[in-house]
Amino acid sequence: MDLLCLEPFKIGLIGSMYFIGVVISSVIAPPLADAYGRKYVFFGSELVQLSGLIGLLFVRDIWGIYICMALVGLSYAGMILIGINYVVELQKKEW
């Protein structure tokens, strides 16, 4: 895929799709973690990110890149926000 021939806004939209996914996951992931447990949402987010990153290896068009970047963004809140809380809960009280 030749990104040099695309309009600048289409190239900028690649990064924007990631942040759109982050915003959506920041709204969806915490209530899911409260309802179903942090462990399931954390590992589910890992699978979403893995599918997005593997997809980026094989897509050949700009729309595929947009979708894969949105998937990677959707995994952010489940991995970072919920992952930190999950690790803190696993720590011993002495720490």
Tab-separated table of N, CA and C in Angstrom:
chain	number	residue	atom	x	y	z
A	1	MET	N	0.845	-1.170	0.000
A	1	MET	CA	0.000	0.000	0.000
A	1	MET	C	0.893	1.236	0.000
A	2	ASP	N	0.573	2.172	-0.821
A	2	ASP	CA	1.371	3.373	-0.966
A	2	ASP	C	0.695	4.524	-0.235
A	3	LEU	N	1.161	4.805	0.977
A	3	LEU	CA	0.561	5.880	1.765
A	3	LEU	C	0.974	7.262	1.273
A	4	LEU	N	2.041	7.345	0.494
A	4	LEU	CA	2.502	8.646	0.013
A	4	LEU	C	1.524	9.283	-0.965
A	5	CYS	N	0.736	8.491	-1.633
A	5	CYS	CA	-0.196	9.011	-2.636
A	5	CYS	C	-1.559	9.368	-2.052
A	6	LEU	N	-1.768	9.119	-0.778
A	6	LEU	CA	-3.057	9.428	-0.163
A	6	LEU	C	-3.116	10.892	0.268
A	7	GLU	N	-4.335	11.396	0.407
A	7	GLU	CA	-4.518	12.742	0.912
A	7	GLU	C	-4.057	12.796	2.370
A	8	PRO	N	-3.553	13.934	2.823
A	8	PRO	CA	-3.041	14.032	4.202
A	8	PRO	C	-4.086	13.713	5.274
A	9	PHE	N	-5.359	14.070	5.038
A	9	PHE	CA	-6.359	13.790	6.067
A	9	PHE	C	-6.601	12.292	6.229
A	10	LYS	N	-6.417	11.522	5.148
A	10	LYS	CA	-6.591	10.067	5.261
A	10	LYS	C	-5.473	9.450	6.076
A	11	ILE	N	-4.282	9.976	5.954
A	11	ILE	CA	-3.169	9.467	6.756
A	11	ILE	C	-3.358	9.865	8.216
A	12	GLY	N	-3.810	11.085	8.471
A	12	GLY	CA	-4.082	11.523	9.835
A	12	GLY	C	-5.216	10.763	10.481
A	13	LEU	N	-6.146	10.292	9.680
A	13	LEU	CA	-7.279	9.540	10.206
A	13	LEU	C	-6.853	8.190	10.778
A	14	ILE	N	-5.695	7.693	10.363
A	14	ILE	CA	-5.196	6.426	10.917
A	14	ILE	C	-4.989	6.576	12.422
A	15	GLY	N	-4.297	7.624	12.844
A	15	GLY	CA	-4.104	7.863	14.271
A	15	GLY	C	-5.382	8.241	14.981
A	16	SER	N	-6.249	8.957	14.288
A	16	SER	CA	-7.513	9.360	14.897
A	16	SER	C	-8.398	8.159	15.194
A	17	MET	N	-8.353	7.144	14.358
A	17	MET	CA	-9.158	5.943	14.601
A	17	MET	C	-8.716	5.245	15.886
A	18	TYR	N	-7.418	5.286	16.171
A	18	TYR	CA	-6.923	4.719	17.424
A	18	TYR	C	-7.559	5.456	18.606
A	19	PHE	N	-7.541	6.784	18.574
A	19	PHE	CA	-8.071	7.547	19.693
A	19	PHE	C	-9.587	7.476	19.781
A	20	ILE	N	-10.268	7.279	18.673
A	20	ILE	CA	-11.712	7.044	18.717
A	20	ILE	C	-11.985	5.728	19.453
A	21	GLY	N	-11.180	4.713	19.176
A	21	GLY	CA	-11.306	3.446	19.896
A	21	GLY	C	-11.023	3.597	21.379
A	22	VAL	N	-10.040	4.432	21.735
A	22	VAL	CA	-9.716	4.674	23.144
A	22	VAL	C	-10.895	5.325	23.859
A	23	VAL	N	-11.510	6.314	23.222
A	23	VAL	CA	-12.648	7.000	23.840
A	23	VAL	C	-13.810	6.030	24.040
A	24	ILE	N	-14.096	5.227	23.037
A	24	ILE	CA	-15.199	4.267	23.151
A	24	ILE	C	-14.913	3.241	24.241
A	25	SER	N	-13.682	2.738	24.296
A	25	SER	CA	-13.366	1.727	25.299
A	25	SER	C	-13.338	2.305	26.708
A	26	SER	N	-13.014	3.583	26.845
A	26	SER	CA	-13.019	4.203	28.168
A	26	SER	C	-14.430	4.318	28.733
A	27	VAL	N	-15.420	4.305	27.871
A	27	VAL	CA	-16.811	4.360	28.309
A	27	VAL	C	-17.371	2.953	28.535
A	28	ILE	N	-16.948	2.003	27.718
A	28	ILE	CA	-17.531	0.657	27.749
A	28	ILE	C	-16.844	-0.281	28.733
A	29	ALA	N	-15.519	-0.252	28.793
A	29	ALA	CA	-14.779	-1.261	29.556
A	29	ALA	C	-15.006	-1.210	31.069
A	30	PRO	N	-14.992	-0.057	31.726
A	30	PRO	CA	-15.194	-0.085	33.189
A	30	PRO	C	-16.522	-0.675	33.647
A	31	PRO	N	-17.658	-0.348	33.019
A	31	PRO	CA	-18.891	-1.025	33.450
A	31	PRO	C	-18.868	-2.533	33.181
A	32	LEU	N	-18.238	-2.931	32.082
A	32	LEU	CA	-18.114	-4.368	31.819
A	32	LEU	C	-17.263	-5.049	32.882
A	33	ALA	N	-16.196	-4.375	33.325
A	33	ALA	CA	-15.340	-4.946	34.363
A	33	ALA	C	-16.086	-5.071	35.684
A	34	ASP	N	-16.943	-4.121	35.988
A	34	ASP	CA	-17.739	-4.210	37.213
A	34	ASP	C	-18.774	-5.325	37.123
A	35	ALA	N	-19.320	-5.524	35.938
A	35	ALA	CA	-20.377	-6.521	35.783
A	35	ALA	C	-19.831	-7.946	35.685
A	36	TYR	N	-18.747	-8.129	34.935
A	36	TYR	CA	-18.263	-9.477	34.650
A	36	TYR	C	-16.926	-9.815	35.300
A	37	GLY	N	-16.265	-8.845	35.876
A	37	GLY	CA	-14.988	-9.097	36.523
A	37	GLY	C	-13.835	-8.540	35.701
A	38	ARG	N	-12.820	-8.047	36.405
A	38	ARG	CA	-11.693	-7.411	35.731
A	38	ARG	C	-10.873	-8.393	34.904
A	39	LYS	N	-10.752	-9.605	35.401
A	39	LYS	CA	-9.920	-10.593	34.700
A	39	LYS	C	-10.455	-10.879	33.305
A	40	TYR	N	-11.748	-11.026	33.161
A	40	TYR	CA	-12.327	-11.357	31.860
A	40	TYR	C	-12.227	-10.193	30.881
A	41	VAL	N	-12.451	-8.994	31.375
A	41	VAL	CA	-12.342	-7.825	30.507
A	41	VAL	C	-10.888	-7.595	30.111
A	42	PHE	N	-9.965	-7.809	31.043
A	42	PHE	CA	-8.540	-7.638	30.745
A	42	PHE	C	-8.090	-8.608	29.656
A	43	PHE	N	-8.399	-9.882	29.813
A	43	PHE	CA	-7.971	-10.859	28.814
A	43	PHE	C	-8.757	-10.722	27.501
A	44	GLY	N	-10.001	-10.287	27.582
A	44	GLY	CA	-10.748	-9.991	26.363
A	44	GLY	C	-10.125	-8.844	25.590
A	45	SER	N	-9.649	-7.837	26.319
A	45	SER	CA	-8.972	-6.714	25.670
A	45	SER	C	-7.663	-7.150	25.030
A	46	GLU	N	-6.990	-8.093	25.659
A	46	GLU	CA	-5.766	-8.651	25.061
A	46	GLU	C	-6.077	-9.302	23.716
A	47	LEU	N	-7.172	-10.041	23.658
A	47	LEU	CA	-7.542	-10.698	22.404
A	47	LEU	C	-7.943	-9.695	21.327
A	48	VAL	N	-8.629	-8.622	21.734
A	48	VAL	CA	-9.009	-7.587	20.775
A	48	VAL	C	-7.770	-6.908	20.208
A	49	GLN	N	-6.806	-6.606	21.086
A	49	GLN	CA	-5.589	-5.971	20.605
A	49	GLN	C	-4.796	-6.912	19.704
A	50	LEU	N	-4.713	-8.166	20.073
A	50	LEU	CA	-3.997	-9.134	19.249
A	50	LEU	C	-4.618	-9.258	17.868
A	51	SER	N	-5.945	-9.285	17.805
A	51	SER	CA	-6.600	-9.378	16.499
A	51	SER	C	-6.363	-8.121	15.669
A	52	GLY	N	-6.360	-6.957	16.303
A	52	GLY	CA	-6.094	-5.729	15.574
A	52	GLY	C	-4.668	-5.652	15.060
A	53	LEU	N	-3.716	-6.071	15.871
A	53	LEU	CA	-2.311	-6.020	15.453
A	53	LEU	C	-2.002	-7.049	14.369
A	54	ILE	N	-2.576	-8.229	14.483
A	54	ILE	CA	-2.381	-9.230	13.424
A	54	ILE	C	-3.057	-8.765	12.142
A	55	GLY	N	-4.207	-8.139	12.284
A	55	GLY	CA	-4.884	-7.602	11.110
A	55	GLY	C	-4.053	-6.555	10.393
A	56	LEU	N	-3.335	-5.729	11.164
A	56	LEU	CA	-2.484	-4.710	10.546
A	56	LEU	C	-1.373	-5.317	9.688
A	57	LEU	N	-0.981	-6.524	10.022
A	57	LEU	CA	0.061	-7.184	9.226
A	57	LEU	C	-0.424	-7.571	7.836
A	58	PHE	N	-1.722	-7.804	7.702
A	58	PHE	CA	-2.216	-8.402	6.464
A	58	PHE	C	-3.133	-7.505	5.633
A	59	VAL	N	-3.579	-6.380	6.155
A	59	VAL	CA	-4.498	-5.537	5.378
A	59	VAL	C	-3.754	-4.833	4.256
A	60	ARG	N	-4.460	-4.587	3.168
A	60	ARG	CA	-3.860	-3.950	2.007
A	60	ARG	C	-4.580	-2.679	1.579
A	61	ASP	N	-5.600	-2.271	2.324
A	61	ASP	CA	-6.310	-1.050	1.953
A	61	ASP	C	-6.451	-0.153	3.178
A	62	ILE	N	-6.783	1.077	2.937
A	62	ILE	CA	-6.826	2.073	4.003
A	62	ILE	C	-7.967	1.803	4.982
A	63	TRP	N	-9.081	1.266	4.505
A	63	TRP	CA	-10.205	0.976	5.398
A	63	TRP	C	-9.869	-0.155	6.365
A	64	GLY	N	-9.096	-1.116	5.914
A	64	GLY	CA	-8.641	-2.175	6.813
A	64	GLY	C	-7.738	-1.636	7.901
A	65	ILE	N	-6.881	-0.670	7.543
A	65	ILE	CA	-6.011	-0.046	8.537
A	65	ILE	C	-6.847	0.730	9.554
A	66	TYR	N	-7.868	1.439	9.073
A	66	TYR	CA	-8.747	2.171	9.988
A	66	TYR	C	-9.407	1.232	10.995
A	67	ILE	N	-9.925	0.130	10.511
A	67	ILE	CA	-10.622	-0.823	11.384
A	67	ILE	C	-9.658	-1.445	12.386
A	68	CYS	N	-8.491	-1.835	11.925
A	68	CYS	CA	-7.511	-2.454	12.827
A	68	CYS	C	-7.015	-1.469	13.875
A	69	MET	N	-6.805	-0.227	13.504
A	69	MET	CA	-6.372	0.772	14.484
A	69	MET	C	-7.478	1.051	15.500
A	70	ALA	N	-8.724	1.025	15.061
A	70	ALA	CA	-9.833	1.200	16.001
A	70	ALA	C	-9.894	0.017	16.974
A	71	LEU	N	-9.621	-1.190	16.492
A	71	LEU	CA	-9.596	-2.358	17.373
A	71	LEU	C	-8.482	-2.245	18.411
A	72	VAL	N	-7.319	-1.794	17.982
A	72	VAL	CA	-6.213	-1.609	18.922
A	72	VAL	C	-6.584	-0.548	19.952
A	73	GLY	N	-7.250	0.514	19.534
A	73	GLY	CA	-7.706	1.532	20.472
A	73	GLY	C	-8.771	1.022	21.424
A	74	LEU	N	-9.623	0.139	20.933
A	74	LEU	CA	-10.669	-0.433	21.792
A	74	LEU	C	-10.093	-1.274	22.924
A	75	SER	N	-8.897	-1.757	22.769
A	75	SER	CA	-8.287	-2.581	23.811
A	75	SER	C	-7.612	-1.752	24.888
A	76	TYR	N	-7.479	-0.449	24.688
A	76	TYR	CA	-6.682	0.383	25.597
A	76	TYR	C	-7.221	0.388	27.026
A	77	ALA	N	-8.477	0.732	27.200
A	77	ALA	CA	-9.020	0.870	28.557
A	77	ALA	C	-9.019	-0.455	29.294
A	78	GLY	N	-9.302	-1.531	28.588
A	78	GLY	CA	-9.304	-2.830	29.241
A	78	GLY	C	-7.922	-3.265	29.684
A	79	MET	N	-6.914	-2.868	28.926
A	79	MET	CA	-5.552	-3.281	29.273
A	79	MET	C	-4.898	-2.326	30.262
A	80	ILE	N	-5.009	-1.053	30.047
A	80	ILE	CA	-4.295	-0.097	30.877
A	80	ILE	C	-5.090	0.263	32.134
A	81	LEU	N	-6.286	0.781	31.969
A	81	LEU	CA	-7.053	1.247	33.124
A	81	LEU	C	-7.455	0.096	34.039
A	82	ILE	N	-8.012	-0.927	33.462
A	82	ILE	CA	-8.467	-2.061	34.266
A	82	ILE	C	-7.290	-2.941	34.674
A	83	GLY	N	-6.289	-3.040	33.803
A	83	GLY	CA	-5.110	-3.844	34.125
A	83	GLY	C	-4.378	-3.334	35.341
A	84	ILE	N	-4.252	-2.014	35.488
A	84	ILE	CA	-3.585	-1.440	36.660
A	84	ILE	C	-4.365	-1.769	37.933
A	85	ASN	N	-5.677	-1.620	37.891
A	85	ASN	CA	-6.495	-1.955	39.065
A	85	ASN	C	-6.408	-3.439	39.398
A	86	TYR	N	-6.355	-4.263	38.380
A	86	TYR	CA	-6.273	-5.711	38.603
A	86	TYR	C	-4.955	-6.077	39.275
A	87	VAL	N	-3.865	-5.472	38.846
A	87	VAL	CA	-2.557	-5.755	39.447
A	87	VAL	C	-2.502	-5.243	40.880
A	88	VAL	N	-3.081	-4.089	41.139
A	88	VAL	CA	-3.091	-3.540	42.496
A	88	VAL	C	-3.864	-4.465	43.432
A	89	GLU	N	-4.957	-5.025	42.966
A	89	GLU	CA	-5.729	-5.947	43.803
A	89	GLU	C	-4.959	-7.223	44.108
A	90	LEU	N	-4.054	-7.622	43.230
A	90	LEU	CA	-3.293	-8.849	43.441
A	90	LEU	C	-2.093	-8.641	44.373
A	91	GLN	N	-1.727	-7.401	44.635
A	91	GLN	CA	-0.587	-7.122	45.490
A	91	GLN	C	-0.909	-7.486	46.943
A	92	LYS	N	0.136	-7.857	47.664
A	92	LYS	CA	-0.026	-8.140	49.092
A	92	LYS	C	-0.237	-6.843	49.839
A	93	LYS	N	-0.813	-6.922	51.002
A	93	LYS	CA	-1.105	-5.730	51.803
A	93	LYS	C	0.166	-5.053	52.302
A	94	GLU	N	1.279	-5.775	52.432
A	94	GLU	CA	2.527	-5.195	52.937
A	94	GLU	C	3.081	-4.141	51.981
A	95	TRP	N	2.780	-4.257	50.697
A	95	TRP	CA	3.320	-3.315	49.720
A	95	TRP	C	2.594	-2.028	49.850
